[in-house]
PDB file of C-alpha atoms in Angstrom:
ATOM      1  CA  UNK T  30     -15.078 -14.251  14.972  1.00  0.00           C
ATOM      2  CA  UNK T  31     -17.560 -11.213  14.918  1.00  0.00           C
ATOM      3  CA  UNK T  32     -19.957 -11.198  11.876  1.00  0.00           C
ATOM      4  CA  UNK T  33     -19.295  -7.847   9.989  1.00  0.00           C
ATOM      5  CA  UNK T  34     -21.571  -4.891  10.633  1.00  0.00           C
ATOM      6  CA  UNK T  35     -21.782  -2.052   8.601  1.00  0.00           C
ATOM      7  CA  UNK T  36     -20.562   1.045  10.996  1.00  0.00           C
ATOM      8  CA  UNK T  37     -24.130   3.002  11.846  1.00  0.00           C
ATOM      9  CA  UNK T  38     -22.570   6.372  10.111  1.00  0.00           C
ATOM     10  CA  UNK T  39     -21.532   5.081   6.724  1.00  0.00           C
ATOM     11  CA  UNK T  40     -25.594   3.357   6.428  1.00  0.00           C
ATOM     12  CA  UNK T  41     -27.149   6.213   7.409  1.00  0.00           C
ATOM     13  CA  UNK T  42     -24.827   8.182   4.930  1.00  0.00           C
ATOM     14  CA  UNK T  43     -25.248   6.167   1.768  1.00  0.00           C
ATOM     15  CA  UNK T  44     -27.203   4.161  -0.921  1.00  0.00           C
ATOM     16  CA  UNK T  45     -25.910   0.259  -1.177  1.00  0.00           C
ATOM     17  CA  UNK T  46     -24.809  -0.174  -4.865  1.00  0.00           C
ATOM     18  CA  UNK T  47     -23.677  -3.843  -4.537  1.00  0.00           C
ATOM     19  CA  UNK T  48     -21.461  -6.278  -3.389  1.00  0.00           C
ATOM     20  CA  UNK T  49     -18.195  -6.999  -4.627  1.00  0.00           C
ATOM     21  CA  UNK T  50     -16.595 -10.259  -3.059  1.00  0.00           C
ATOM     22  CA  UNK T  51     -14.579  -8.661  -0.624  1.00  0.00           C
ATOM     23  CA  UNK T  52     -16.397  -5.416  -0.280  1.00  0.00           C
ATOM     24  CA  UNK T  53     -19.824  -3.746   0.033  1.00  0.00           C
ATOM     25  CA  UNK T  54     -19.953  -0.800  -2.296  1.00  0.00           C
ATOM     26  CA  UNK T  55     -22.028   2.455  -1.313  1.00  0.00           C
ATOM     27  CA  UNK T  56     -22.685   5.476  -2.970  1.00  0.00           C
ATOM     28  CA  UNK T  57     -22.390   8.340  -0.546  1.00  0.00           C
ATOM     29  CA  UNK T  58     -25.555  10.191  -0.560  1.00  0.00           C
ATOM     30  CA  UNK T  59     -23.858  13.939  -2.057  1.00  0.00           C
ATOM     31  CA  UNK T  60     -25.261  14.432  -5.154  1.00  0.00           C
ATOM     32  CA  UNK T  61     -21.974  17.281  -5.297  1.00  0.00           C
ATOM     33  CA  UNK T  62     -19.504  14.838  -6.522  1.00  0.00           C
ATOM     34  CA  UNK T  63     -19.808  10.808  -7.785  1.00  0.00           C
ATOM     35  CA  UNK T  64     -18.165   9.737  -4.543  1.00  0.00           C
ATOM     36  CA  UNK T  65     -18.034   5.402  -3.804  1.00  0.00           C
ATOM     37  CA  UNK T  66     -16.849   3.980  -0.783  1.00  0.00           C
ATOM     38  CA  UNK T  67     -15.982   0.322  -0.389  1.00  0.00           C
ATOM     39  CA  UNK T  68     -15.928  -1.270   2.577  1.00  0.00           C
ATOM     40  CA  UNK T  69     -14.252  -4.389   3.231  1.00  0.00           C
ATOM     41  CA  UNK T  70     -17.304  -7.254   4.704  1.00  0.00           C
ATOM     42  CA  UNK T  71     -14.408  -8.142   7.229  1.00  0.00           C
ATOM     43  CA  UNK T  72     -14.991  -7.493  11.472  1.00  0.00           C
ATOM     44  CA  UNK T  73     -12.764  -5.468  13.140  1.00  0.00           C
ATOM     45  CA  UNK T  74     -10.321  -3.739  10.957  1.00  0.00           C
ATOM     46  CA  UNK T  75      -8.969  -0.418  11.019  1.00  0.00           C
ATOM     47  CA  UNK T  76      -6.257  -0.267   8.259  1.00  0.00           C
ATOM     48  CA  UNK T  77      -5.414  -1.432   5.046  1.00  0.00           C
ATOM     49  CA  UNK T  78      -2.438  -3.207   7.264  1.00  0.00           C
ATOM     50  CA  UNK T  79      -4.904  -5.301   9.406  1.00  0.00           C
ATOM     51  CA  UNK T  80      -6.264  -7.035   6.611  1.00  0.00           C
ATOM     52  CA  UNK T  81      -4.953 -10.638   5.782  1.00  0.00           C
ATOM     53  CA  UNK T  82      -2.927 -10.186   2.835  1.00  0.00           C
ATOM     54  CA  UNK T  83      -5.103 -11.959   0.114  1.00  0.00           C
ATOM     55  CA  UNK T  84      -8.102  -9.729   1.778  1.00  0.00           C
ATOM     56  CA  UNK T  85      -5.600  -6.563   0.734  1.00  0.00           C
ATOM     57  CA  UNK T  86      -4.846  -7.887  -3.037  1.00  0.00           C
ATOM     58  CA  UNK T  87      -8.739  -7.812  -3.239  1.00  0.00           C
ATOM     59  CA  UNK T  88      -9.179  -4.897  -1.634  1.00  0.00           C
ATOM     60  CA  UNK T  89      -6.703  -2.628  -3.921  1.00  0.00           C
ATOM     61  CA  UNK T  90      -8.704  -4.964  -7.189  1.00  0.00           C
ATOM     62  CA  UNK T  91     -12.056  -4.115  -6.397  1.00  0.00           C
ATOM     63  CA  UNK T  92     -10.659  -0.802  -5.473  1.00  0.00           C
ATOM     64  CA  UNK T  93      -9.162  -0.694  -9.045  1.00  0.00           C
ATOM     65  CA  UNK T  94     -12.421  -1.743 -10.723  1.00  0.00           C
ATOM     66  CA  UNK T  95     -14.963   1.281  -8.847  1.00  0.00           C
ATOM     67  CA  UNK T  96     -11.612   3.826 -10.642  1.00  0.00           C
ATOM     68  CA  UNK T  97     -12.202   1.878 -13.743  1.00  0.00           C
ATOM     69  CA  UNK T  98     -15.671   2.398 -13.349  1.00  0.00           C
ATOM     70  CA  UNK T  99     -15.765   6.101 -12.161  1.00  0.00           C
ATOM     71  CA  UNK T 100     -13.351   6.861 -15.116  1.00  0.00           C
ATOM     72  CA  UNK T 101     -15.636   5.120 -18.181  1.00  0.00           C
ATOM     73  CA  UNK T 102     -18.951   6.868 -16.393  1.00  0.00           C
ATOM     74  CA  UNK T 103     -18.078  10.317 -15.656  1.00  0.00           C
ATOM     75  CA  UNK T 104     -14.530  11.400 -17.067  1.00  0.00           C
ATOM     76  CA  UNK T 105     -13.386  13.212 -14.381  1.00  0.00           C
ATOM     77  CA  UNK T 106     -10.138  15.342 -14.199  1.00  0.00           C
ATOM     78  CA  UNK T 107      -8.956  13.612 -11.357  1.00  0.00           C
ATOM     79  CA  UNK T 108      -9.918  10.414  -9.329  1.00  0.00           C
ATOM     80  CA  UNK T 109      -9.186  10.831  -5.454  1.00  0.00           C
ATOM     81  CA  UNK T 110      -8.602   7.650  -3.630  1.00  0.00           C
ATOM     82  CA  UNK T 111      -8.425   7.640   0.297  1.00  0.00           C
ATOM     83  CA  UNK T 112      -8.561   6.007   3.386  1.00  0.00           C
ATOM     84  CA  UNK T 113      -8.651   7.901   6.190  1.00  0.00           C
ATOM     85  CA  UNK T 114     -11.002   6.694   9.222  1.00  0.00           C
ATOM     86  CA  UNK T 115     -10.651   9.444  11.392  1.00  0.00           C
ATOM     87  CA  UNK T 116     -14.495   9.996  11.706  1.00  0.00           C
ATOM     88  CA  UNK T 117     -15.372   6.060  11.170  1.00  0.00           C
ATOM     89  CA  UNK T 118     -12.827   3.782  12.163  1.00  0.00           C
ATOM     90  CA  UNK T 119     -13.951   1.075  10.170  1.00  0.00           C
ATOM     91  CA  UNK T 120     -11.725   0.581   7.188  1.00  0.00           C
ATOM     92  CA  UNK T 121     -13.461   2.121   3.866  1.00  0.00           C
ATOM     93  CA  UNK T 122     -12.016   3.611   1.067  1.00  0.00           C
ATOM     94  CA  UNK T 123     -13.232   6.645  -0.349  1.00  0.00           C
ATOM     95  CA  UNK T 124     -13.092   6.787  -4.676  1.00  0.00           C
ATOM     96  CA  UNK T 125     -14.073  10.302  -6.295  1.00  0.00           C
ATOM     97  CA  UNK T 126     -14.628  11.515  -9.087  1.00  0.00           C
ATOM     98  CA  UNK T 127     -13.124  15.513  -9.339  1.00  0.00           C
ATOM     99  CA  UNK T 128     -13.452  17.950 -11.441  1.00  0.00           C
ATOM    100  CA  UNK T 129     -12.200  21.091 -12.239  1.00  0.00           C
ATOM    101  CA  UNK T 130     -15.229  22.680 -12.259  1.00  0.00           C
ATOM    102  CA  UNK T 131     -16.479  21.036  -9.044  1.00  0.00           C
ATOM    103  CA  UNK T 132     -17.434  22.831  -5.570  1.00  0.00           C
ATOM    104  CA  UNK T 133     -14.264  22.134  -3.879  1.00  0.00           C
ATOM    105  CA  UNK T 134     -11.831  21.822  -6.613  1.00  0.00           C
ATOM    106  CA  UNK T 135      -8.759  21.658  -6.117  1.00  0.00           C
ATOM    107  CA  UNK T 136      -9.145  21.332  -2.212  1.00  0.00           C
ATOM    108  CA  UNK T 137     -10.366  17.500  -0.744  1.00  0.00           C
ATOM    109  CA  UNK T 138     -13.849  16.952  -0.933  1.00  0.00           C
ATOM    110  CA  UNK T 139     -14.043  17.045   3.028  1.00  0.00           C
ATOM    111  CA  UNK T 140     -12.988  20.411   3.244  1.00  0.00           C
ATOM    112  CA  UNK T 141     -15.680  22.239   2.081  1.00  0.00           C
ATOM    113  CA  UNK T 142     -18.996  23.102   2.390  1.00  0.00           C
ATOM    114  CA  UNK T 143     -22.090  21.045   3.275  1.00  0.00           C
ATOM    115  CA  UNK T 144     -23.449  17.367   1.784  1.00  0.00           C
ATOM    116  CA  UNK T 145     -26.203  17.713  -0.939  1.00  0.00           C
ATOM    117  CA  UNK T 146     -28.272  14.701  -0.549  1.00  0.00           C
ATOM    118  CA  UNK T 147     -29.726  13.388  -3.662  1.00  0.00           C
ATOM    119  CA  UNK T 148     -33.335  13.265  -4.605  1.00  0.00           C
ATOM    120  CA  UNK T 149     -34.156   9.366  -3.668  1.00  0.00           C
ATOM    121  CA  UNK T 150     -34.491   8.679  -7.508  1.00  0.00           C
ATOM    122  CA  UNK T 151     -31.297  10.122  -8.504  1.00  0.00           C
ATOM    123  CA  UNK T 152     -29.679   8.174  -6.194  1.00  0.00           C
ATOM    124  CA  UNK T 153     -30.937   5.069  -6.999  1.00  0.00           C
ATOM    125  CA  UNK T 154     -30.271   5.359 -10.691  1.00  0.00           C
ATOM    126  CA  UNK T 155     -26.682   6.827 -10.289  1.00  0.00           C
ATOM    127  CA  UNK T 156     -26.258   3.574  -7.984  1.00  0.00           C
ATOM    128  CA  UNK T 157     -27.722   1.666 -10.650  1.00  0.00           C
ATOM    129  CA  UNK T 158     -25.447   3.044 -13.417  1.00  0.00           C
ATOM    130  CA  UNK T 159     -22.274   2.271 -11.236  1.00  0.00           C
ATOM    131  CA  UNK T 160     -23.376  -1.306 -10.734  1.00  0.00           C
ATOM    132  CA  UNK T 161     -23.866  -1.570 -14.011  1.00  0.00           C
ATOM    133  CA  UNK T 162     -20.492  -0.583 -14.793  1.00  0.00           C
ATOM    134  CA  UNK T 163     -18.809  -2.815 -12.313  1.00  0.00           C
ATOM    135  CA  UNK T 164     -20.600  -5.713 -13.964  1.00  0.00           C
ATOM    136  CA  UNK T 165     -19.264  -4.671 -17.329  1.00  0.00           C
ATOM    137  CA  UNK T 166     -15.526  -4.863 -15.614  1.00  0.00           C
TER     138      UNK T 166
ATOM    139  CA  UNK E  27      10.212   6.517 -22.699  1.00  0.00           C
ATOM    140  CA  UNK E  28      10.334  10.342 -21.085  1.00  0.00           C
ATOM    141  CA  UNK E  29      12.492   9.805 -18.126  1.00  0.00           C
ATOM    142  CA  UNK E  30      10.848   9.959 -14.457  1.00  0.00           C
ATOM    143  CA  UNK E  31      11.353  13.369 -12.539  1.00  0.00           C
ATOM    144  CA  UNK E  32       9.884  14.365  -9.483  1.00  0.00           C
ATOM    145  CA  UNK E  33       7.475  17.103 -10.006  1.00  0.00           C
ATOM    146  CA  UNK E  34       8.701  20.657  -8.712  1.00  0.00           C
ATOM    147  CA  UNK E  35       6.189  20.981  -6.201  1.00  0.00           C
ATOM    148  CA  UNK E  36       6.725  18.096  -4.217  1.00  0.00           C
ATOM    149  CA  UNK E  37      10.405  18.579  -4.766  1.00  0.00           C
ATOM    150  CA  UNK E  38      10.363  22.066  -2.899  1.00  0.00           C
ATOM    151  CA  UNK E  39       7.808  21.121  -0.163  1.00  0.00           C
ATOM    152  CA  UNK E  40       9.609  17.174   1.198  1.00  0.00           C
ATOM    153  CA  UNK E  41      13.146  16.169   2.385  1.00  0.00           C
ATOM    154  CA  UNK E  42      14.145  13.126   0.566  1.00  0.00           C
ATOM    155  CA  UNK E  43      13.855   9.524   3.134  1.00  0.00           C
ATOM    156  CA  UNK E  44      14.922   6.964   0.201  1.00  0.00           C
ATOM    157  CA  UNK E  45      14.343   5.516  -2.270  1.00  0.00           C
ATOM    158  CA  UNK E  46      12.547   1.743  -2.828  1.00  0.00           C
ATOM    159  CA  UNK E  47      12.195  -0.347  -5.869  1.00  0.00           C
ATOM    160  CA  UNK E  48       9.869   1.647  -6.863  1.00  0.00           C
ATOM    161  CA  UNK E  49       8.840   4.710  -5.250  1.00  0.00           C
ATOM    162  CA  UNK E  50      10.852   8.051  -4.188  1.00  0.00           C
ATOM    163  CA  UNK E  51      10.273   8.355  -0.356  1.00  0.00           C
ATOM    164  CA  UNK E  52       9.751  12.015   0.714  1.00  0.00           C
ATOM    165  CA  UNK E  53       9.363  13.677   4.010  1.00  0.00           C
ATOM    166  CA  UNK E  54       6.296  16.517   3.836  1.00  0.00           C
ATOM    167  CA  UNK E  55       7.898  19.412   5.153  1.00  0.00           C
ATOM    168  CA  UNK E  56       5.562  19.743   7.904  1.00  0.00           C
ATOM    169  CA  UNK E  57       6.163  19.127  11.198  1.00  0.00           C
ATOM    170  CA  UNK E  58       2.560  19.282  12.294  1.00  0.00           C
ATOM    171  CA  UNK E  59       2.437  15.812  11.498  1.00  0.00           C
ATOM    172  CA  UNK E  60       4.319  12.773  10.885  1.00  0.00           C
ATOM    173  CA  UNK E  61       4.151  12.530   6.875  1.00  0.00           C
ATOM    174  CA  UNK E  62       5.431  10.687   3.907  1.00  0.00           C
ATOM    175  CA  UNK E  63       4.849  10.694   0.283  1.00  0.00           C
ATOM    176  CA  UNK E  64       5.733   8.238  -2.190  1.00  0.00           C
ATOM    177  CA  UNK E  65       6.232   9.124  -5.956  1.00  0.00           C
ATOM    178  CA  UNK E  66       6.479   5.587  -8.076  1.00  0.00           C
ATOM    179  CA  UNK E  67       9.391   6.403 -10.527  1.00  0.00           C
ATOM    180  CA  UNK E  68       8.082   6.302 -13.925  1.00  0.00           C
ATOM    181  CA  UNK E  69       6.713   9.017 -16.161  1.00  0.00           C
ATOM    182  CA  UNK E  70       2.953  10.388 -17.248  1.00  0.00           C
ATOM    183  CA  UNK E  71       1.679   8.235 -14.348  1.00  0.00           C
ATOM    184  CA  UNK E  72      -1.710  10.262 -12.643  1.00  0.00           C
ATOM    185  CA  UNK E  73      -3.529   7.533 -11.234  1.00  0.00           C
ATOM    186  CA  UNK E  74      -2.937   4.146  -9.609  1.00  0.00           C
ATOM    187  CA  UNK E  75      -4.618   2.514 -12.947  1.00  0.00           C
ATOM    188  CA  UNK E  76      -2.545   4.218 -15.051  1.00  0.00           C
ATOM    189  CA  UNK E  77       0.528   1.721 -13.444  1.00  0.00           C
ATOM    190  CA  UNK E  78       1.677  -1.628 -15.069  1.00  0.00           C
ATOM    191  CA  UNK E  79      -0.123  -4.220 -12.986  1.00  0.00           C
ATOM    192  CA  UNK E  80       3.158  -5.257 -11.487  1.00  0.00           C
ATOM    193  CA  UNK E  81       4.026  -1.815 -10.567  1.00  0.00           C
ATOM    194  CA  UNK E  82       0.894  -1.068  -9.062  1.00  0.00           C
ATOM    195  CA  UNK E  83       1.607  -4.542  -7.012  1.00  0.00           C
ATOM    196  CA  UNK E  84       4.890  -2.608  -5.754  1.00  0.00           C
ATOM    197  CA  UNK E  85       3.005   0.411  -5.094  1.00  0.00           C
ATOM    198  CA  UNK E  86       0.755  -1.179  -2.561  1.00  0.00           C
ATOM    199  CA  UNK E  87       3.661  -3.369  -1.020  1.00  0.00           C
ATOM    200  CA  UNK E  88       5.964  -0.364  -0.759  1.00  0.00           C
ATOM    201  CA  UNK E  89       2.959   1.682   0.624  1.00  0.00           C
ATOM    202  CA  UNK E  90       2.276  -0.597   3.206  1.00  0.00           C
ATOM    203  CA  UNK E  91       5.850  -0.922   4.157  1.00  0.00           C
ATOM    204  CA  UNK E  92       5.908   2.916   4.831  1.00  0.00           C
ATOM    205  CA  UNK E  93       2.249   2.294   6.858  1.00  0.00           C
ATOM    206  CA  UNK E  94       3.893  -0.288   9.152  1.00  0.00           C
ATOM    207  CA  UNK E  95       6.814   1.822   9.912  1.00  0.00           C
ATOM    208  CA  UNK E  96       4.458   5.000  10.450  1.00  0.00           C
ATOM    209  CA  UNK E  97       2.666   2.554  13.016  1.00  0.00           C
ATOM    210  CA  UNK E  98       5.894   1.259  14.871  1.00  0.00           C
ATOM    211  CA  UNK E  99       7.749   4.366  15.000  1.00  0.00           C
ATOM    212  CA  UNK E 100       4.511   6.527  16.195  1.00  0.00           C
ATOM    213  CA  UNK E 101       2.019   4.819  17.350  1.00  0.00           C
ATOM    214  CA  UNK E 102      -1.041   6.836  15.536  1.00  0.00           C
ATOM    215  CA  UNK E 103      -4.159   7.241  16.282  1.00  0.00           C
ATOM    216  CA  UNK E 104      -4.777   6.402  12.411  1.00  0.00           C
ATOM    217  CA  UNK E 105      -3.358   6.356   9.743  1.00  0.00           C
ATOM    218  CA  UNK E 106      -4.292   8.247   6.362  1.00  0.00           C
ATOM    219  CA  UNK E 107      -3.637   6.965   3.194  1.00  0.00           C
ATOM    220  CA  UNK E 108      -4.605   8.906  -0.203  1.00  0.00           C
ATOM    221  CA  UNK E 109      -3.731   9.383  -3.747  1.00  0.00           C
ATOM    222  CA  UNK E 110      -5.375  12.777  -4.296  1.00  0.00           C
ATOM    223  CA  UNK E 111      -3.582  14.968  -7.151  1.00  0.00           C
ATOM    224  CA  UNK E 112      -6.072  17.817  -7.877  1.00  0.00           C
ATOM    225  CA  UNK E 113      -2.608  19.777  -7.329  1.00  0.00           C
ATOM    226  CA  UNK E 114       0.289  18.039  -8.339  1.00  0.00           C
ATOM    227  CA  UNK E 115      -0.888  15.597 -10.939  1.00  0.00           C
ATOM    228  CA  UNK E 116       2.230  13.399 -10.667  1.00  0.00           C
ATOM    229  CA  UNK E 117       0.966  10.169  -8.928  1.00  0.00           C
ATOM    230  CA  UNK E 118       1.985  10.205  -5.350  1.00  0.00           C
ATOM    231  CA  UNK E 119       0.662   8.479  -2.268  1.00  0.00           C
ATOM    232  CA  UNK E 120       0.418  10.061   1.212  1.00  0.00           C
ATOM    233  CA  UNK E 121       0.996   8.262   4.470  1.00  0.00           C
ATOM    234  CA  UNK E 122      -0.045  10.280   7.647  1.00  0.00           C
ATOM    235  CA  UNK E 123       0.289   9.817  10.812  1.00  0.00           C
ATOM    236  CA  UNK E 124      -2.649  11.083  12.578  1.00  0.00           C
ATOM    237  CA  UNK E 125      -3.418  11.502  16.502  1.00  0.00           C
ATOM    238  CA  UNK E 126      -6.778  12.668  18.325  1.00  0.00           C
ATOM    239  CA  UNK E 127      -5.152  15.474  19.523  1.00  0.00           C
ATOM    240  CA  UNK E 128      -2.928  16.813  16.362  1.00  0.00           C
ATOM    241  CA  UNK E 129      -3.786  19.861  14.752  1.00  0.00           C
ATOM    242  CA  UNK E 130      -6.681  18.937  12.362  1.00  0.00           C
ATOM    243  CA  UNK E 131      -8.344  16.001  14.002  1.00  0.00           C
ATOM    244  CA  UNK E 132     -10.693  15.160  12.802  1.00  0.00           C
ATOM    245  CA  UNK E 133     -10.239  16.686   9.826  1.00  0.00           C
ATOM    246  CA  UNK E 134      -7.848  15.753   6.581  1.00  0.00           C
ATOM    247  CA  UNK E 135      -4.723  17.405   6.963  1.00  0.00           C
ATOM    248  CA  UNK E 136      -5.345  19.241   3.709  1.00  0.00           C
ATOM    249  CA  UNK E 137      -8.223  21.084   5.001  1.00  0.00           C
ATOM    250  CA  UNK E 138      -6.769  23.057   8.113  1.00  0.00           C
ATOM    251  CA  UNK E 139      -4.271  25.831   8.645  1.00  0.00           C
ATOM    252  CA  UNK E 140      -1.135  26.133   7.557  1.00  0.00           C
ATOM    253  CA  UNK E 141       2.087  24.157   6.960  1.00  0.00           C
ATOM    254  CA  UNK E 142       5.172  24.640   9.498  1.00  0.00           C
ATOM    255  CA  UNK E 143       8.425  23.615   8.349  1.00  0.00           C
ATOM    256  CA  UNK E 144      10.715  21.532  10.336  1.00  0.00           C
ATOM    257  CA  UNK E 145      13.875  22.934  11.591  1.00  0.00           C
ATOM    258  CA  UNK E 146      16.602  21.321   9.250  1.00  0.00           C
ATOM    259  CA  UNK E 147      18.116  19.643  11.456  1.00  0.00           C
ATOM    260  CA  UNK E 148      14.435  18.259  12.615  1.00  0.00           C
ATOM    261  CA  UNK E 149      13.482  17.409   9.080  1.00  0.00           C
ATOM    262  CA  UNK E 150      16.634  14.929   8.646  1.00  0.00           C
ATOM    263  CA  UNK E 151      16.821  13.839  11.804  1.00  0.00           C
ATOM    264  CA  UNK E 152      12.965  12.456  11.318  1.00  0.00           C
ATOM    265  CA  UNK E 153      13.879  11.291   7.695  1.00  0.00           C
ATOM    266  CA  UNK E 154      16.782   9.366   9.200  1.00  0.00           C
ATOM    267  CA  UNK E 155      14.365   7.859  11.609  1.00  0.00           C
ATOM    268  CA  UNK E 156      12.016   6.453   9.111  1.00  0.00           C
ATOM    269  CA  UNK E 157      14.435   5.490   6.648  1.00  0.00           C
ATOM    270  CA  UNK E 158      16.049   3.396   9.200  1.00  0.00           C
ATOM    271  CA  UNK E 159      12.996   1.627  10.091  1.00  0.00           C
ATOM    272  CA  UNK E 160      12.273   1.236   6.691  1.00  0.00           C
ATOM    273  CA  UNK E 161      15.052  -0.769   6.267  1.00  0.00           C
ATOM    274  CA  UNK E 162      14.462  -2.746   9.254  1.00  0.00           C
ATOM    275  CA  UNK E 163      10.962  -3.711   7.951  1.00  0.00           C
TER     276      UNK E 163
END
């Protein structure tokens, strides 16, 4: 079996916030919207459907626990939850917090406009305020 | 209990597939790409957490049911799978079928152009088809 590798994209595109036991969790480096993505430490898998079926009850719990998270931290209007893999086939899932005040409201964050990287600090201590809140979980 | 109904949005825009234990199966009415919605039947439900924990366990089965009969009937280049609801705040689930050279690829199918409704006949003919390999699943 292949040792999992973070895909090149999703690295160059985030900030690691920790590891779950199934999943590495990254913040993605928009400071627009409090946007996780997990991605499942497994090699070669595509789809929530390729994943051994104790691998997907962990996935959708860990899953569960970055929405718990996202909703004590920031109170958004809406969470948006998504795996699509068109760009980066490598299975992640995308949790965000919306809101109805936020730059692409009520369209998909991948829709519109361009990324806002965060100043290095922010992102660190946003990443740091998300682990916390996993631990707390 | 308020009694589940299926928000009038969704309603106008899907043909009706089935129904599961415990989602409404819908047809987007779309026939830029293959896709399905499902719509767990209970009430005030927005986001996956807000389900029972046993529900939510049905959501994901049922989900992936509709995922593996999306991949047999099609053959997709990916699939997409998100619980968005900035617009219709009901919970529902979208399975698409995506292919590198459909519309919007790359893209989300939220993000590009506009919606073209199947010919009637089209629309049941493809709700037939996946209901039927729904069942066979």
């Amino acid at each position: 079996m292949i040792d999992f590798a973070l895909d090149s994209r999703l690295e160059a595109d985030t900030y690691l916030i920790g590891e779950l036991i199934l999943n590495r969790v990254l913040l993605m480096d928009d400071a627009r919207f409090p946007w996780v993505i997990l991605v499942p430490k497994r090699a070669n898998i595509r789809e929530i459907i390729d994943l051994e079926l104790r691998d997907r009850a962990m996935f959708y719990r860990e899953t569960e626990s970055v929405m718990e998270a996202m909703k004590c931290l920031f109170s958004p209007t809406k969470l948006n939850v998504a795996a699509l893999g068109n760009m980066v086939p490598q299975l992640h899932m995308h949790v965000i917090a919306r809101f109805d005040d936020d730059q692409a409201w009520p369209k998909p964050v991948w829709s519109v406009g361009e990324r806002m990287p965060y100043a290095p600090d922010a992102a660190e201590a946003r990443a740091k305020q998300i682990s916390i809140e996993l631990g707390r979980l």
